[in-house]
Amino acid sequence: MQVKEIMTRSPRTVTPDTSLLEVVSLMCLYRYSGLPVMEGEKMVGFIAEKDVFHRLFPTLEDMMTEGLGTSDYSDMMSKYKDVVNLKVADLMATDVITVSPEHHILQAATTMVRHKFRRIPVAEGGVLLGMLSLGDVHKAIFQASIAGASKRVPIGI
């Protein structure tokens, strides 16, 4: 089974100038773990929840010199408002890893697991064609292996 058979076509995208407040709102409301960043028809980056959270945490050097006490977590949470006032361009990854629509779904899943991604852009030549999530892969495998093998899947699995 190929990626193109199960990918989400016409995924939600943002631009480098989109405010992070808008992006995190989309992430919270629609449970997006990440969104492609587009300039016209060209994908120029990817913004993920982990990019937002990494901005809240101190650097390794800060932790080594200052440590991290329990009271520091409140300070970290208060920085969230500052982070969401940034633009996507301030935090997005520009070295985007993608999969081809021709890849086998397990090949794409391997890439996602190896890089600890929950979703990945499907692209060819920098052109975004869709998105694929681990949930999409899991559902396809389930349908092909379990639901397809038996017309009746027991309730409660």
C-alpha positions as semicolon CSV with decimal commas, in nm:
position;residue;x (nm);y (nm);z (nm)
1;M;0,000;0,000;0,000
2;Q;0,142;0,339;-0,099
3;V;0,137;0,669;0,088
4;K;-0,073;0,834;-0,184
5;E;-0,356;0,591;-0,110
6;I;-0,401;0,704;0,252
7;M;-0,250;1,053;0,283
8;T;-0,460;1,356;0,365
9;R;-0,487;1,567;0,052
10;S;-0,507;1,947;0,073
11;P;-0,371;1,973;0,429
12;R;-0,399;2,287;0,638
13;T;-0,092;2,509;0,590
14;V;0,048;2,832;0,731
15;T;0,293;3,095;0,608
16;P;0,615;3,218;0,770
17;D;0,429;3,538;0,867
18;T;0,145;3,356;1,046
19;S;0,136;3,434;1,417
20;L;0,215;3,148;1,649
21;L;-0,103;3,230;1,840
22;E;-0,301;3,129;1,529
23;V;-0,089;2,816;1,485
24;V;-0,120;2,697;1,844
25;S;-0,494;2,766;1,828
26;L;-0,517;2,535;1,525
27;M;-0,303;2,277;1,702
28;C;-0,522;2,281;2,011
29;L;-0,858;2,296;1,833
30;Y;-0,789;2,042;1,558
31;R;-0,520;1,831;1,727
32;Y;-0,258;1,908;1,464
33;S;0,088;1,814;1,588
34;G;0,249;2,010;1,306
35;L;0,175;2,215;0,996
36;P;0,361;2,273;0,668
37;V;0,483;2,628;0,612
38;M;0,425;2,754;0,259
39;E;0,531;3,053;0,049
40;G;0,303;3,036;-0,250
41;E;0,323;2,682;-0,384
42;K;0,664;2,610;-0,227
43;M;0,703;2,439;0,110
44;V;0,966;2,634;0,303
45;G;0,937;2,479;0,647
46;F;0,739;2,292;0,908
47;I;0,615;2,410;1,246
48;A;0,549;2,148;1,514
49;E;0,427;2,152;1,872
50;K;0,773;2,050;1,984
51;D;0,914;2,369;1,828
52;V;0,685;2,575;2,051
53;F;0,770;2,376;2,363
54;H;1,144;2,378;2,299
55;R;1,129;2,757;2,312
56;L;0,992;2,739;2,668
57;F;1,274;2,529;2,806
58;P;1,614;2,661;2,908
59;T;1,915;2,566;2,701
60;L;2,138;2,281;2,811
61;E;2,405;2,532;2,911
62;D;2,156;2,719;3,130
63;M;2,048;2,399;3,300
64;M;2,406;2,293;3,364
65;T;2,505;2,625;3,519
66;E;2,182;2,725;3,693
67;G;1,994;2,398;3,739
68;L;1,618;2,375;3,721
69;G;1,419;2,397;4,042
70;T;1,047;2,330;4,076
71;S;0,971;2,703;4,099
72;D;1,126;2,750;3,753
73;Y;0,838;2,562;3,591
74;S;0,599;2,847;3,670
75;D;0,843;3,089;3,509
76;M;0,858;2,864;3,202
77;M;0,477;2,862;3,174
78;S;0,465;3,240;3,194
79;K;0,699;3,256;2,890
80;Y;0,430;3,087;2,678
81;K;0,257;3,420;2,610
82;D;0,586;3,558;2,480
83;V;0,637;3,256;2,256
84;V;0,292;3,274;2,095
85;N;0,352;3,639;2,008
86;L;0,627;3,529;1,768
87;K;0,582;3,444;1,401
88;V;0,610;3,098;1,247
89;A;0,937;3,203;1,079
90;D;1,093;3,248;1,424
91;L;1,053;2,881;1,519
92;M;0,989;2,671;1,208
93;A;1,223;2,398;1,092
94;T;1,357;2,470;0,744
95;D;1,525;2,136;0,680
96;V;1,197;1,954;0,627
97;I;1,198;1,577;0,603
98;T;0,929;1,448;0,366
99;V;0,812;1,121;0,219
100;S;0,717;1,043;-0,138
101;P;0,361;0,954;-0,233
102;E;0,511;0,642;-0,395
103;H;0,665;0,513;-0,070
104;H;0,515;0,208;0,096
105;I;0,324;0,317;0,407
106;L;0,556;0,118;0,634
107;Q;0,859;0,289;0,478
108;A;0,698;0,623;0,563
109;A;0,613;0,501;0,915
110;T;0,976;0,397;0,961
111;T;1,088;0,749;0,872
112;M;0,837;0,899;1,116
113;V;0,935;0,668;1,401
114;R;1,307;0,719;1,339
115;H;1,267;1,098;1,360
116;K;1,000;1,089;1,634
117;F;0,737;1,254;1,411
118;R;0,363;1,204;1,451
119;R;0,295;1,344;1,104
120;I;0,505;1,410;0,797
121;P;0,458;1,608;0,475
122;V;0,417;1,415;0,152
123;A;0,602;1,601;-0,122
124;E;0,783;1,575;-0,453
125;G;1,035;1,834;-0,562
126;G;0,942;2,068;-0,277
127;V;0,576;2,064;-0,378
128;L;0,342;1,966;-0,096
129;L;0,099;1,694;-0,202
130;G;-0,045;1,594;0,135
131;M;0,021;1,491;0,492
132;L;0,055;1,150;0,652
133;S;0,012;1,071;1,019
134;L;0,100;0,762;1,218
135;G;-0,273;0,734;1,281
136;D;-0,336;0,717;0,905
137;V;-0,085;0,433;0,875
138;H;-0,222;0,250;1,176
139;K;-0,580;0,275;1,047
140;A;-0,476;0,147;0,702
141;I;-0,289;-0,150;0,849
142;F;-0,582;-0,229;1,078
143;Q;-0,831;-0,216;0,792
144;A;-0,612;-0,428;0,565
145;S;-0,511;-0,682;0,829
146;I;-0,799;-0,712;1,073
147;A;-1,115;-0,555;0,938
148;G;-1,047;-0,679;0,585
149;A;-0,970;-1,032;0,704
150;S;-1,298;-1,060;0,885
151;K;-1,617;-0,877;0,806
152;R;-1,694;-0,859;1,174
153;V;-1,447;-0,708;1,421
154;P;-1,537;-0,780;1,785
155;I;-1,646;-0,475;1,984
156;G;-1,411;-0,380;2,265
157;I;-1,077;-0,441;2,098
